[in-house]
C-alpha positions as a printed Julia matrix, in Angstrom:
105×3 Matrix{Float64}:
  0.0    0.0     0.0
  1.26   3.48   -0.8
  1.88   5.85    2.1
 -0.44   8.84    2.26
  1.66  10.59    4.94
  5.43  10.77    4.54
  8.36  12.25    6.45
  8.64  15.97    5.77
  4.92  16.5     5.04
  3.13  19.45    6.65
  0.09  18.17    8.58
 -2.78  19.44   10.72
 -3.91  17.52   13.82
 -7.65  16.81   13.49
 -8.42  15.13   16.82
 -7.19  14.89   20.39
 -5.79  17.44   22.84
 -3.56  18.98   20.14
 -6.42  19.49   17.66
 -5.7   22.31   15.24
 -1.93  22.18   15.73
  0.2   22.27   12.59
  3.64  20.76   12.16
  6.04  18.73   10.08
  6.17  14.94   10.16
  9.52  13.95   11.7
  9.07  10.18   11.62
  6.6    7.63   10.27
  6.05   4.28   12.02
  4.09   2.23    9.46
  3.98  -0.96   11.54
  1.95   0.88   14.22
  0.15   3.36   11.9
  1.66   6.25   13.83
  3.53   9.47   13.04
  5.7   11.84   15.08
  4.84  15.49   14.42
  7.11  18.37   15.4
  5.74  20.27   18.44
  2.7   17.99   18.83
  2.0   15.55   21.7
  5.05  16.72   23.66
  5.64  14.55   26.75
  8.14  14.58   29.61
 10.08  11.55   30.77
 12.36  11.15   33.76
 15.57   9.53   32.56
 18.27   7.96   34.7
 21.83   9.09   34.04
 23.9    6.84   31.79
 27.52   6.78   30.65
 26.93   9.33   27.89
 23.74  11.0    29.15
 23.44  13.11   32.32
 19.77  12.12   32.74
 17.06  14.43   34.08
 13.64  15.36   32.76
 13.58  15.02   28.97
 10.87  16.4    26.68
 10.14  14.87   23.29
  7.33  14.35   20.81
  5.42  11.09   21.25
  3.81   9.36   18.25
  0.14   9.97   17.41
 -2.14   7.84   15.27
 -2.09   8.61   11.56
 -5.91   8.87   11.5
 -5.64  11.96   13.72
 -3.65  13.99   11.18
 -4.51  15.39    7.75
 -2.12  16.69    5.09
 -2.15  20.47    4.62
 -3.35  21.59    1.18
 -0.39  23.2    -0.64
 -2.66  25.96   -1.97
 -4.45  27.25    1.18
 -2.99  25.35    4.16
 -6.28  23.72    5.16
 -6.63  19.97    5.89
 -7.23  17.78    2.86
 -7.51  14.13    1.91
 -4.91  12.52   -0.33
 -5.47  10.87   -3.69
 -3.14   9.2    -6.15
 -2.61   9.9    -9.85
 -0.23   8.52  -12.45
  1.57  11.46  -14.11
  2.69  11.77  -17.74
  6.03  10.09  -16.92
  4.28   7.01  -15.49
  5.09   7.85  -11.84
  2.48   7.52   -9.12
  2.1   10.85   -7.31
  0.0   12.14   -4.43
 -2.41  15.05   -4.88
 -4.66  17.1    -2.59
 -8.3   16.22   -3.19
 -9.38  19.66   -1.95
 -7.58  21.68   -4.64
 -6.33  19.02   -7.05
 -2.77  20.3    -6.59
  0.16  17.87   -6.44
  1.71  17.2    -3.02
  4.83  15.47   -4.36
  7.13  17.97   -6.02
């Protein structure tokens, strides 16, 4: 199956406590259907010191389910669904269903 959300995509969170937040996808975890979005779902963890790490309270972005994010339309920045087209060169590309504009450049 082709991935609708990829690393580097700009997304909008559509559900949960971070609803409405916008950010860039930092990591995709396809086995769990989850994505890590910059500045979204930030959690704190207490970490013990190690040989290389001083430890302390660390903050980082936790993964959220891919169904709770929507790709931002390249034209107006609003959430959109993703479709697939085959271009004139025979490559499969993603496009925004809202505006019809291509997401893959």
